[in-house]
XYZ file of C-alpha atoms in Angstrom:
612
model
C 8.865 39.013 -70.324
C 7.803 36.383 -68.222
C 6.547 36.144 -64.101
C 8.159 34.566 -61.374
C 6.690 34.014 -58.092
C 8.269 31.933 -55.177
C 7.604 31.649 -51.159
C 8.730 30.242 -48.004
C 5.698 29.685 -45.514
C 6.507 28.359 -42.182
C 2.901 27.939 -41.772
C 0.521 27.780 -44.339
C 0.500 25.861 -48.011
C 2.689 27.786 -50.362
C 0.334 26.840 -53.498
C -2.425 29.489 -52.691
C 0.361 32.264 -52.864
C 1.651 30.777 -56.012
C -1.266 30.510 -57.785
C -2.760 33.730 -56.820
C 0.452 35.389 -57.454
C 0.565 33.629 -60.689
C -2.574 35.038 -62.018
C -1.744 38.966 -60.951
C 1.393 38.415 -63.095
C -0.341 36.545 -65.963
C 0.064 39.837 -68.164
C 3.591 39.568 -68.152
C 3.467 36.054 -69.843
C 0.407 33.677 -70.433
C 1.757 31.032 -72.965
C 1.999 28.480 -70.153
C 2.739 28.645 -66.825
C 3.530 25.909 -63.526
C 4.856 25.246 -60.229
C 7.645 23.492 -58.339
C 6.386 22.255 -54.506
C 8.544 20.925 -52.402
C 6.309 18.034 -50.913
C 8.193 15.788 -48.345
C 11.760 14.806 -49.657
C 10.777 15.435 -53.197
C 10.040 18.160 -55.901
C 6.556 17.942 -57.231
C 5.981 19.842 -60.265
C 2.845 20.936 -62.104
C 2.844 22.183 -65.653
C 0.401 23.161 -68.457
C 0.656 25.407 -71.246
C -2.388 27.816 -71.666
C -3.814 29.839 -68.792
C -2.678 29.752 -65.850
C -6.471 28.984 -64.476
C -5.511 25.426 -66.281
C -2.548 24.809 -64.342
C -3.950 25.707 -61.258
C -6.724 22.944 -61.601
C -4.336 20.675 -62.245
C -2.161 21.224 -58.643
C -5.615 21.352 -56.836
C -6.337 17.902 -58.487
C -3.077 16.933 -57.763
C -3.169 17.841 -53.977
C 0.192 19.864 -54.166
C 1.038 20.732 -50.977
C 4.014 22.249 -49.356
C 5.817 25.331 -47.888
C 8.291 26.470 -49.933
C 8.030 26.181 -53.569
C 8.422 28.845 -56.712
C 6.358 29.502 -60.082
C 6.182 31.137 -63.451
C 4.152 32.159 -66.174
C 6.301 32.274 -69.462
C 6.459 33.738 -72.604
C 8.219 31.698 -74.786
C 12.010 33.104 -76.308
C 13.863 30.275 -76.563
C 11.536 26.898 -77.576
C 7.755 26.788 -78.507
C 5.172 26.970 -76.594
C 5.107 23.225 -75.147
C 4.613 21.937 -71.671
C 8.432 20.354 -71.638
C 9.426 24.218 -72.784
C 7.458 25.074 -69.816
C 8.870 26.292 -66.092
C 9.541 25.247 -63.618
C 12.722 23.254 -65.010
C 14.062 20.287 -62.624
C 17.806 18.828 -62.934
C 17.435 15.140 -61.951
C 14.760 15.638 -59.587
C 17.195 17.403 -57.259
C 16.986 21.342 -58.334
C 13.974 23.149 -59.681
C 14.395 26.620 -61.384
C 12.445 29.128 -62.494
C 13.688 32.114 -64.970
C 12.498 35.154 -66.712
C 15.603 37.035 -68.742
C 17.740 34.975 -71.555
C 21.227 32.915 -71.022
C 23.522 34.351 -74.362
C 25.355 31.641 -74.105
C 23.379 29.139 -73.336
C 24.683 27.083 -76.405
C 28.115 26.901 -75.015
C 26.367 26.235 -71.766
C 24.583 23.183 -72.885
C 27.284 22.008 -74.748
C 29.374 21.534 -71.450
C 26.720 20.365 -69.575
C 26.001 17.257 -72.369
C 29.768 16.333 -72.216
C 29.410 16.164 -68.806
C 26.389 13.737 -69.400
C 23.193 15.798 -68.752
C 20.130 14.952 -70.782
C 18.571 18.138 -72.297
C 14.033 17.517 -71.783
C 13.570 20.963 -73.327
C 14.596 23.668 -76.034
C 14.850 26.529 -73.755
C 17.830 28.215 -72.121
C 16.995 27.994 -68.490
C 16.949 24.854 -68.365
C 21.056 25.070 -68.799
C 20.535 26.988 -65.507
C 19.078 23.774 -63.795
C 21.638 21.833 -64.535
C 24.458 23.951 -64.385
C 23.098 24.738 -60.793
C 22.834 20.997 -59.991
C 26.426 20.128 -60.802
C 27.613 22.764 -58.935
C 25.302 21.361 -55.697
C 26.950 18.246 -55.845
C 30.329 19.643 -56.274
C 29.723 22.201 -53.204
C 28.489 20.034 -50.086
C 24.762 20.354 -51.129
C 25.616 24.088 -50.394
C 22.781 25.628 -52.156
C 23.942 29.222 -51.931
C 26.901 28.155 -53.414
C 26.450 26.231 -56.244
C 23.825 29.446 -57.767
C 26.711 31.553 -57.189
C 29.197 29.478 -58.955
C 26.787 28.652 -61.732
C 25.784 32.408 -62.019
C 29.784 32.941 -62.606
C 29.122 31.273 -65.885
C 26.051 32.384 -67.436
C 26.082 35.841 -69.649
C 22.824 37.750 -70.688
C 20.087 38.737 -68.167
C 18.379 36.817 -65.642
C 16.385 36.582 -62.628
C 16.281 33.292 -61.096
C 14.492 31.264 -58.197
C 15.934 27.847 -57.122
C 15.030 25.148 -54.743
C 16.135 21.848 -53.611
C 14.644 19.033 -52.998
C 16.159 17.973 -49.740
C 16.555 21.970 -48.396
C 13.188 22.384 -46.501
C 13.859 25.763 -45.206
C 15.460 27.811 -48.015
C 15.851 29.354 -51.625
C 18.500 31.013 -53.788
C 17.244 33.895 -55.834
C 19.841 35.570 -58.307
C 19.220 38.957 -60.527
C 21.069 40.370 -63.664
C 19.019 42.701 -65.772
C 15.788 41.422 -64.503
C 13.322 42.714 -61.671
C 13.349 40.345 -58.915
C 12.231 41.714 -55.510
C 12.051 39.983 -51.951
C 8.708 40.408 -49.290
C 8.102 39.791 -46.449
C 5.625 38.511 -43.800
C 4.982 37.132 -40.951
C 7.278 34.291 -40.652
C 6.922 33.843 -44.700
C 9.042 35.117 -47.159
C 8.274 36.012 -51.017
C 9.800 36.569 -53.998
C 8.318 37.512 -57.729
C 9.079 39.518 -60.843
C 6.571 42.518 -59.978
C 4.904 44.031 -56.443
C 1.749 43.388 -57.717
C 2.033 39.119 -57.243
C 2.290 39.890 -53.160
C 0.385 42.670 -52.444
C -2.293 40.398 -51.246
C -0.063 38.963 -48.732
C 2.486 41.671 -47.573
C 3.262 45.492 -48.473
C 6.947 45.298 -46.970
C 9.413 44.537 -50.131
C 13.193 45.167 -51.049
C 14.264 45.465 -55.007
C 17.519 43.666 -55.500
C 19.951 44.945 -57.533
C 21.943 43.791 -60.643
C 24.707 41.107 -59.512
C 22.813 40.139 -56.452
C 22.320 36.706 -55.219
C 20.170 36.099 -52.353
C 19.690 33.017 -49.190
C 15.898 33.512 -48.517
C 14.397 31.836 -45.525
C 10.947 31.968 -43.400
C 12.675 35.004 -41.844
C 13.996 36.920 -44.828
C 17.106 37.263 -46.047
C 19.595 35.853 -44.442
C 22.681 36.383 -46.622
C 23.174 38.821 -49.487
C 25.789 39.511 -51.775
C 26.222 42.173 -54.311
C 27.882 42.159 -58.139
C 31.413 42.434 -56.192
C 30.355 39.291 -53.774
C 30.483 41.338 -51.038
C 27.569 41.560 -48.242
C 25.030 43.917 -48.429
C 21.474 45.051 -47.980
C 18.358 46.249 -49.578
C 16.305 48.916 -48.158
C 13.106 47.387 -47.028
C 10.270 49.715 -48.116
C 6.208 49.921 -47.941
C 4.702 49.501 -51.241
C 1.932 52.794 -52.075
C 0.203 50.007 -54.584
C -3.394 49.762 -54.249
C -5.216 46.291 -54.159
C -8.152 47.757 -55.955
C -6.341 49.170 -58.576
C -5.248 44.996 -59.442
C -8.537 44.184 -59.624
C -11.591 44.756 -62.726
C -13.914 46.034 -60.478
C -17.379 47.130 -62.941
C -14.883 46.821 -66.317
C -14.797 43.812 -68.272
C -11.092 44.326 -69.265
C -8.315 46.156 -67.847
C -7.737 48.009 -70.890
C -11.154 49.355 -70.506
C -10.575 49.945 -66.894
C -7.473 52.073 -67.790
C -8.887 53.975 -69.960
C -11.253 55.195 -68.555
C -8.793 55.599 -65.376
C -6.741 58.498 -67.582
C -8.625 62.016 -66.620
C -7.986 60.565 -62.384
C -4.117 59.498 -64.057
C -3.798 62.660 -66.024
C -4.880 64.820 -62.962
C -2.622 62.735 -60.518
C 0.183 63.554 -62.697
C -0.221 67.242 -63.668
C -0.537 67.610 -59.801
C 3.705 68.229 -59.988
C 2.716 70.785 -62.373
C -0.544 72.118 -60.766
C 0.944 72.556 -57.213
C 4.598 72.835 -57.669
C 4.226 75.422 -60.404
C 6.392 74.072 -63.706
C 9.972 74.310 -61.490
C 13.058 72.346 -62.503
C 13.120 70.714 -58.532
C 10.309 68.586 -59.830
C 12.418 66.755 -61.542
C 15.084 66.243 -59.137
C 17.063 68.172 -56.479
C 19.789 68.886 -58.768
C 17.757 69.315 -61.982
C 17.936 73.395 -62.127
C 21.802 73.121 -62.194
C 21.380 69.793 -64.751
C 19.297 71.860 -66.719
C 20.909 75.266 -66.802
C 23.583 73.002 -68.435
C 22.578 71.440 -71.274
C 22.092 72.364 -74.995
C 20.016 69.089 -76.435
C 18.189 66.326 -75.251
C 18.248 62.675 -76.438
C 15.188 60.176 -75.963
C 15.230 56.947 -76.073
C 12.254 54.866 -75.886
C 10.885 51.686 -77.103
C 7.017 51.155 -78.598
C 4.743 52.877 -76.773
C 6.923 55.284 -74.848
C 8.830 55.952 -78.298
C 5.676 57.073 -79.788
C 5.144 59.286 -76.343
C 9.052 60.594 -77.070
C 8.091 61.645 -80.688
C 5.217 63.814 -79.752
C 7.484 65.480 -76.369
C 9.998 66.208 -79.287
C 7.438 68.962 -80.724
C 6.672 70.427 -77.882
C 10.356 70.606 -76.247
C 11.532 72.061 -79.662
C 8.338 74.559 -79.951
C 8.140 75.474 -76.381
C 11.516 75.151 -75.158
C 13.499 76.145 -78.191
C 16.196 73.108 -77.466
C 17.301 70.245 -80.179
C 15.751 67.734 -79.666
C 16.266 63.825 -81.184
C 14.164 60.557 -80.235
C 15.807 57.165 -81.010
C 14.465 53.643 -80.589
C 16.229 52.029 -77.541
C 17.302 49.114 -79.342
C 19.029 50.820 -82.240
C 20.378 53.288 -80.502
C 22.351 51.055 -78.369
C 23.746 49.174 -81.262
C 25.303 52.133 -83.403
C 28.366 54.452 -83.247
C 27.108 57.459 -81.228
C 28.510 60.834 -81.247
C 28.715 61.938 -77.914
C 27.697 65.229 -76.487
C 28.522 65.365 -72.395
C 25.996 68.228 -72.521
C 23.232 66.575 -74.073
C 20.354 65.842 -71.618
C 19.390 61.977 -72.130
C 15.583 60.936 -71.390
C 14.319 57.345 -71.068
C 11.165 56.778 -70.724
C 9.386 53.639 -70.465
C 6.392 52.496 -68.367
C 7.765 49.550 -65.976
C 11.456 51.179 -65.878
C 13.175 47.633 -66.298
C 12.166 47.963 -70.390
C 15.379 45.633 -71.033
C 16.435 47.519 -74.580
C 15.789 50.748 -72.453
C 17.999 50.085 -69.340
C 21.099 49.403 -71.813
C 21.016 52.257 -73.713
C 21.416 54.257 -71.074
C 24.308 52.604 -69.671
C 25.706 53.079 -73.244
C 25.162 56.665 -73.281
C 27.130 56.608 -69.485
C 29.956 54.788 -70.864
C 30.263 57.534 -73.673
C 30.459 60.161 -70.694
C 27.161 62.044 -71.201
C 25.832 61.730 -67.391
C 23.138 64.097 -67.122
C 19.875 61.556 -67.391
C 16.281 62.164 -66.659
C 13.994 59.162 -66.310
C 10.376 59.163 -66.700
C 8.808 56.140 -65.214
C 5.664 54.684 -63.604
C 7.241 52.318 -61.621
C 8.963 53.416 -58.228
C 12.416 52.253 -57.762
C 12.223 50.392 -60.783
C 15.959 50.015 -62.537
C 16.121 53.066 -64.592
C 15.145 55.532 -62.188
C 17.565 53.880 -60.058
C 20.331 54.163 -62.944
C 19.221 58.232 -63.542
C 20.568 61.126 -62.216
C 17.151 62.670 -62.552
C 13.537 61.220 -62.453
C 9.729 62.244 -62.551
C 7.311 59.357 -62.172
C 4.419 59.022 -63.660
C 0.882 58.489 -61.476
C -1.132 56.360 -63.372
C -1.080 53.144 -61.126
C -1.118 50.097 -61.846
C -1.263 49.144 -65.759
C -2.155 45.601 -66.116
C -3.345 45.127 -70.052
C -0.334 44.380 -71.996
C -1.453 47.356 -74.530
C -0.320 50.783 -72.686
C -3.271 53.322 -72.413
C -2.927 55.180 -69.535
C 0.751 55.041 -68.695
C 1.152 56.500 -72.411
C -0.807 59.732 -71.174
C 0.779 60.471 -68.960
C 4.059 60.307 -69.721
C 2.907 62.960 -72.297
C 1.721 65.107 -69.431
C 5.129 64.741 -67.497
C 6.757 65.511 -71.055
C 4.781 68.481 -72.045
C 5.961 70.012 -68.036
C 8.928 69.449 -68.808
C 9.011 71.257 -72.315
C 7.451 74.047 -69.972
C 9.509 74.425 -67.230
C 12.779 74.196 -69.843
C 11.304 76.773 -71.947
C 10.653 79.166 -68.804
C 14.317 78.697 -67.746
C 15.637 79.126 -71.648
C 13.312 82.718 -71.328
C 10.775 81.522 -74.321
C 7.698 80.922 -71.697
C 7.227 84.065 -69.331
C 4.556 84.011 -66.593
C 1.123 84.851 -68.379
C 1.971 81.757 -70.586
C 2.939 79.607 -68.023
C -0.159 80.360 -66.410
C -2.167 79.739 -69.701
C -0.637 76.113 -69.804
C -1.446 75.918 -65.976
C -4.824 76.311 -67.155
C -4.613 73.669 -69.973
C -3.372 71.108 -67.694
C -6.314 71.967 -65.078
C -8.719 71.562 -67.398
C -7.700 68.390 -69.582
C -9.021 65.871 -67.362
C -12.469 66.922 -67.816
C -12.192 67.135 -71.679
C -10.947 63.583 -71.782
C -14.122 62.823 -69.569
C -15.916 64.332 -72.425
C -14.262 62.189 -74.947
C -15.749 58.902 -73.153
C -18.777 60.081 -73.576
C -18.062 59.710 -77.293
C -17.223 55.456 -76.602
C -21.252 54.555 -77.879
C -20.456 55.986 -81.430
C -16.720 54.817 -81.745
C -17.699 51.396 -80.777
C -19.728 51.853 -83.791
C -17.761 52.462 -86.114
C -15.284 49.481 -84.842
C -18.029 47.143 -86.131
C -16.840 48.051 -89.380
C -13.327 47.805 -88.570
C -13.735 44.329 -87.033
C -14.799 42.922 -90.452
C -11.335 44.580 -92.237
C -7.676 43.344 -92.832
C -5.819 46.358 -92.741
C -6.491 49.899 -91.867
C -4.302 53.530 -92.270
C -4.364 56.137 -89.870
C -3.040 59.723 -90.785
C -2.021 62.563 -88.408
C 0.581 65.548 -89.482
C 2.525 67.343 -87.331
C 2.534 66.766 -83.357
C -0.667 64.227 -84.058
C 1.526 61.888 -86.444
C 2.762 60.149 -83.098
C -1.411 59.492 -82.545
C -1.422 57.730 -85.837
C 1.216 55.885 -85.256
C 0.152 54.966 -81.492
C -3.455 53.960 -83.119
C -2.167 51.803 -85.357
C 0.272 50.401 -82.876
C -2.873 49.194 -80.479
C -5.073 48.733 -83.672
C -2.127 45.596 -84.452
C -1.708 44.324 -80.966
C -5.325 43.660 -79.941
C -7.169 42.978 -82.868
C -4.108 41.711 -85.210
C -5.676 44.040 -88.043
C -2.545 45.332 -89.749
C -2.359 48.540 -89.208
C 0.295 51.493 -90.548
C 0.136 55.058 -89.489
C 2.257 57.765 -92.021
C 2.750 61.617 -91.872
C -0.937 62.863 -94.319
C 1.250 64.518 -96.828
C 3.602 61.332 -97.259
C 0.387 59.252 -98.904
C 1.013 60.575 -102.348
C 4.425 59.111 -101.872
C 3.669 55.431 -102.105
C 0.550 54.437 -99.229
C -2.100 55.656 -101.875
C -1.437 52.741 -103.809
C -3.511 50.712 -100.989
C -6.301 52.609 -100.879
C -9.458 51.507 -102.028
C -13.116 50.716 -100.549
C -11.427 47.765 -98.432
C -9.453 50.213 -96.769
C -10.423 52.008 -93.714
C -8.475 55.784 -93.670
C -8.483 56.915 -89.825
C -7.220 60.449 -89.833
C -6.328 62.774 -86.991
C -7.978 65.738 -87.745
C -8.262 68.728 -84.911
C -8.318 72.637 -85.763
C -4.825 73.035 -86.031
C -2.339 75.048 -88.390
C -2.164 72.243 -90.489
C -5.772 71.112 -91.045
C -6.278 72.366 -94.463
C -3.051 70.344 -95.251
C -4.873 67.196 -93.749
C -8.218 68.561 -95.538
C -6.574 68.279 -99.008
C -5.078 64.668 -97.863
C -8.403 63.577 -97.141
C -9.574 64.277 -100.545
C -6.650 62.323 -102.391
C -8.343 59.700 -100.655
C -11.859 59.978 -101.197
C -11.114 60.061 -104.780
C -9.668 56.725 -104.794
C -12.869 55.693 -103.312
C -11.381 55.049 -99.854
C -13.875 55.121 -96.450
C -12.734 58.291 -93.887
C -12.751 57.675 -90.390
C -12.191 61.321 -89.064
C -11.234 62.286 -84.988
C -11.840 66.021 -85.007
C -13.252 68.819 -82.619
C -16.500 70.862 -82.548
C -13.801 73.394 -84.280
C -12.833 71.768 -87.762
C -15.942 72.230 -89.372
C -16.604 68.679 -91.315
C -19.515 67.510 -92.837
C -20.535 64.094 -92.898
C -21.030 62.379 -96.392
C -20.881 59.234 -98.198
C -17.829 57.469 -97.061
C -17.043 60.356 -94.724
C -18.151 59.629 -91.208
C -16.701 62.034 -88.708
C -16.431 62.196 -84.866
C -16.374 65.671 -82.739
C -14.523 65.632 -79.741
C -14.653 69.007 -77.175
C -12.940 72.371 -78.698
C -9.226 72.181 -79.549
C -7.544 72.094 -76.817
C -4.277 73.650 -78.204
C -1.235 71.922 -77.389
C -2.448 69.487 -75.374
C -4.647 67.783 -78.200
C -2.447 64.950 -78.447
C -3.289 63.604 -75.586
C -6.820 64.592 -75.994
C -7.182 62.930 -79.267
C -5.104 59.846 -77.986
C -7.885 58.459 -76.192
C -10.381 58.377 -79.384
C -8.278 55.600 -81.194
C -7.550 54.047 -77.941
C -11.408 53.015 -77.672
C -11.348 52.271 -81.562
C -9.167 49.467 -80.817
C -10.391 48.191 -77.650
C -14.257 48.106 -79.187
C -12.350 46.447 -82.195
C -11.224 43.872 -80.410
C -14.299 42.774 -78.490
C -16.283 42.657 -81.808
C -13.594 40.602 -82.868
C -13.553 38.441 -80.203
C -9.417 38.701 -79.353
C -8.135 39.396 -76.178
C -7.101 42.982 -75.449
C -5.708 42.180 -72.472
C -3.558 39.532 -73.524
C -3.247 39.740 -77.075
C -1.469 36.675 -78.055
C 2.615 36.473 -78.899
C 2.732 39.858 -76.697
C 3.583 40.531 -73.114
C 3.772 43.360 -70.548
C 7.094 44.409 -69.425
C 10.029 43.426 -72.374
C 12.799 42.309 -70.147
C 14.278 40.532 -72.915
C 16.255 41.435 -75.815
């Protein structure tokens, strides 16, 4: 959950890289944030909680200067959000350490380290891994490389760490377990962080290390590497394909506003597979025609977002394909007795592809023998595609605000080709149909670009939301995920509770809230079910509730008191999710300016969850 940057710079200050690579990663964590400079023979830290603009003024106060030195920008887990909870954390001004993952048994941890006579500044588990790293220091000939291995040997739960010392002017440890941690590399410089986006500024040439690696960095690179069996190895170096434009707000004054209006160029990047390739299995993988010729069910597991993305691929790969499908939270899935089924295709999908909840519940799933996998991803050579036997990545680019917009798109894109290509294989889609969804996928980028031009009359109505507590949304069928994603980004920007049910369930207890203090949101397109929703929308008018209604030039509503309705382009059959996705989208993000929160970095949330 949180951002680590770190550097080696023969040549130039190591702050400006810190700081700049601090502030590209501030959506991963932005409850405090600081910096560990080695300057001379000693550490020199700088700390703040807040922004990490405030910590930054502080070092260029301060004078920090130095060429190797690592930094992070938390979000807290273990101890509020104080500036002693914050990183970096020093062991007796000898070892600074930076850490995004959690130490399981870190009690235990600390508990040894206190008999041993260590003084404990903070609440937080990393700060066992300063310590623990110290001791071993001493014990190994100042050995640096050492002492993080042997300290590593102890800790359980997941971790990515940087470490320095203060009398070690020309190298760093990094270790990874669970966590992204990546290595790039310059000119004579040498970088670590948590994401590709902290060092595109400085270099495009990175290596991903893998789980059970611990790395000797230097000016040069890497200079020794072992792997999870402490043998030597390498990492393929690669060029990163991330744009430096796509990192920054350009015209937009938010990122979430930037990415969503970024979906029809996401959308179309995406569907290209589809577009160009025709809806073939080898999209998905070399092997993916035999992978698929084999299975009878599929099992997705997702967290937030991408779960709500899972639900809605679930209708169309049962509808369109004709195969079983079931969608599971990641979390709870990986915690329960499982029936196995070696034939069972198993999805993951998540955005960043290190989702921490995600990752594990596919191992599970391995360990129970079912080994066909398919991961969809946005993220290239992130840890799930890594772990897959399968993968299609998503094209959105880079997605900055914590709350997922565009990323959620189109992983509904690369699910809906998938429920295509399946059903042509399974003989339930012949040619003139696959041609007709061709044509649906061709032409949804420019009805989304029609939706925006709805944004003047949605931000309208989220004046009236802004001044509300709580809010419904209703969707049936395949747009029930929609509710449930518009309430989800409803919550997390504008902390308006929010909760999204199936229309027909609201006789079955939700009624009971509804009254003139209750905004109704209701998914409403010209679908089989819309007299269904029609009849729904009436229970609630009669209890005097206000309608909020997302439907197309199709469903024929009339405006009236307490009735205000919104037309988007004609129904664009099964696609409309997506289509009517990017109506409650805006509705949140205009929410939250008249509000005055934060969409981008709406508070207690970050972007990647790389913690349990």
């Amino acid at each position: 959950m949180c951002g680590i940057v770190g550097a080696i710079r023969a040549h130039h200050n190591v702050v400006d890289f810190l700081t700049d690579g601090l502030k590209r990663l501030e959506y991963r964590g932005y409850d405090s944030s600081g910096i560990a400079v080695q300057t001379g023979n000693k550490i020199t830290r700088v700390r703040r909680v807040g922004r990490v603009q405030l910590m930054e003024n502080a070092a260029r106060e301060k004078g920090v200067h130095g060429h190797i030195g690592i930094g992070h920008t938390r979000w807290a887990t273990h101890g509020g959000v104080t500036e002693p909870n914050a990183h970096p954390h020093i062991s007796g001004g000898l070892i600074a350490v930076v850490h995004n993952g959690i130490i399981e048994n870190f009690e235990e941890e600390r508990a040894r380290l206190q008999s041993l006579g260590y003084t404990f500044e903070s609440q937080t588990d990393t700060e066992v891994i300063a310590h623990s790293v110290k001791h071993e220091y001493e014990r190994n000939g100042h050995n640096l490389f050492a002492a993080v291995e042997a300290a590593c040997a102890r800790f359980h739960g997941a971790y990515a760490i940087g470490v320095i010392a203060d009398d070690n002017h020309k190298e760093m440890v990094v270790a990874r377990m669970g966590c992204p941690l990546l290595v790039a590399f310059g000119n004579e410089e040498t970088f670590i962080a948590s994401d590709v986006s902290a060092v595109i500024a400085f270099t495009r040439n990175i290596a991903c290390l893998d789980d059970g690696d611990i790395a000797l960095l230097n000016a040069n690179g890497i200079e020794k590497l072992l792997d999870k069996n402490g043998q030597a190895a390498e990492r393929k170096v690669k060029v990163s394909e991330l744009s430096l434009a796509s990192l920054e707000l350009g015209p937009y004054s938010h990122f979430m506003q930037k990415e969503i209006h970024e979906q029809p160029r996401a959308i179309a990047d995406t569907a290209e597979v589809f577009l160009d390739g025709g809806f073939e299995p080898e999209n998905f993988g070399t092997t993916a025609r035999e992978v698929f010729a084999g299975i009878d069910s599929i099992k997705i597991l997702a967290c937030g977002t991408s779960y709500y993305s899972a639900l809605t691929g679930k209708y169309w790969l049962e509808s369109i394909a004709k195969i079983p499908t079931d969608v599971e939270i990641a979390s709870e899935y990986r915690y329960r007795d499982v029936i196995a089924n070696p034939k069972q295709l198993v999805i993951t999908i998540s955005q960043s592809g290190e989702t921490l909840d995600t990752m594990e519940a596919l191992k599970y799933a391995q360990s129970l023998g079912q080994t066909h996998s398919l991961s969809i991803c946005n993220v290239l050579e992130s840890a799930l595609p890594r772990e897959s036997e399968l993968v299609l990545y998503t094209r959105a680019g880079a997605e900055i605000g914590v709350a997922s917009t565009k990323a959620f798109t189109t992983q509904l894109v690369v699910l809906f080709g998938l429920a295509v290509t399946l059903g042509k294989m399974r003989g339930h889609v012949g040619e003139e149909q696959a041609r007709a969804y061709t044509e649906e996928l061709r032409q949804l980028p420019g009805s989304i670009q029609h939706v925006m031009n709805l944004e003047p009359q949605i931000a309208a109505w989220a004046q009236k939301f802004a001044e509300k507590s709580n809010a419904l949304f209703l969707g049936r069928g395949i747009h029930y995920p929609v509710a449930l994603e518009g309430a989800l980004k409803l919550k997390e920007i504008t902390y308006i509770h929010a909760e999204a049910y199936p229309a027909g369930e609201l006789k079955h207890g939700p009624l009971a809230l509804v009254d003139e203090n209750m905004p109704v949101v209701v998914i409403a397109p010209h679908d089989k079910l819309l007299d269904k929703v029609k009849a729904n929308m009436q229970e609630v008018s009669a209890r005097g509730g206000e309608l909020f209604v997302f439907a197309d030039l199709d469903s024929n509503f009339t405006e009236s008191e307490g009735v205000h309705v919104i037309r988007t382009p004609r129904h664009v059959g099964d696609l409309s999710p997506i289509l009517h996705t990017i109506p409650v989208q805006l509705l949140s993000y205009h929410a939250a300016l008249a509000r005055g929160t934060d969409g981008d970095k709406p508070r207690n949330l970050a972007k990647s969850v790389t913690v349990e």
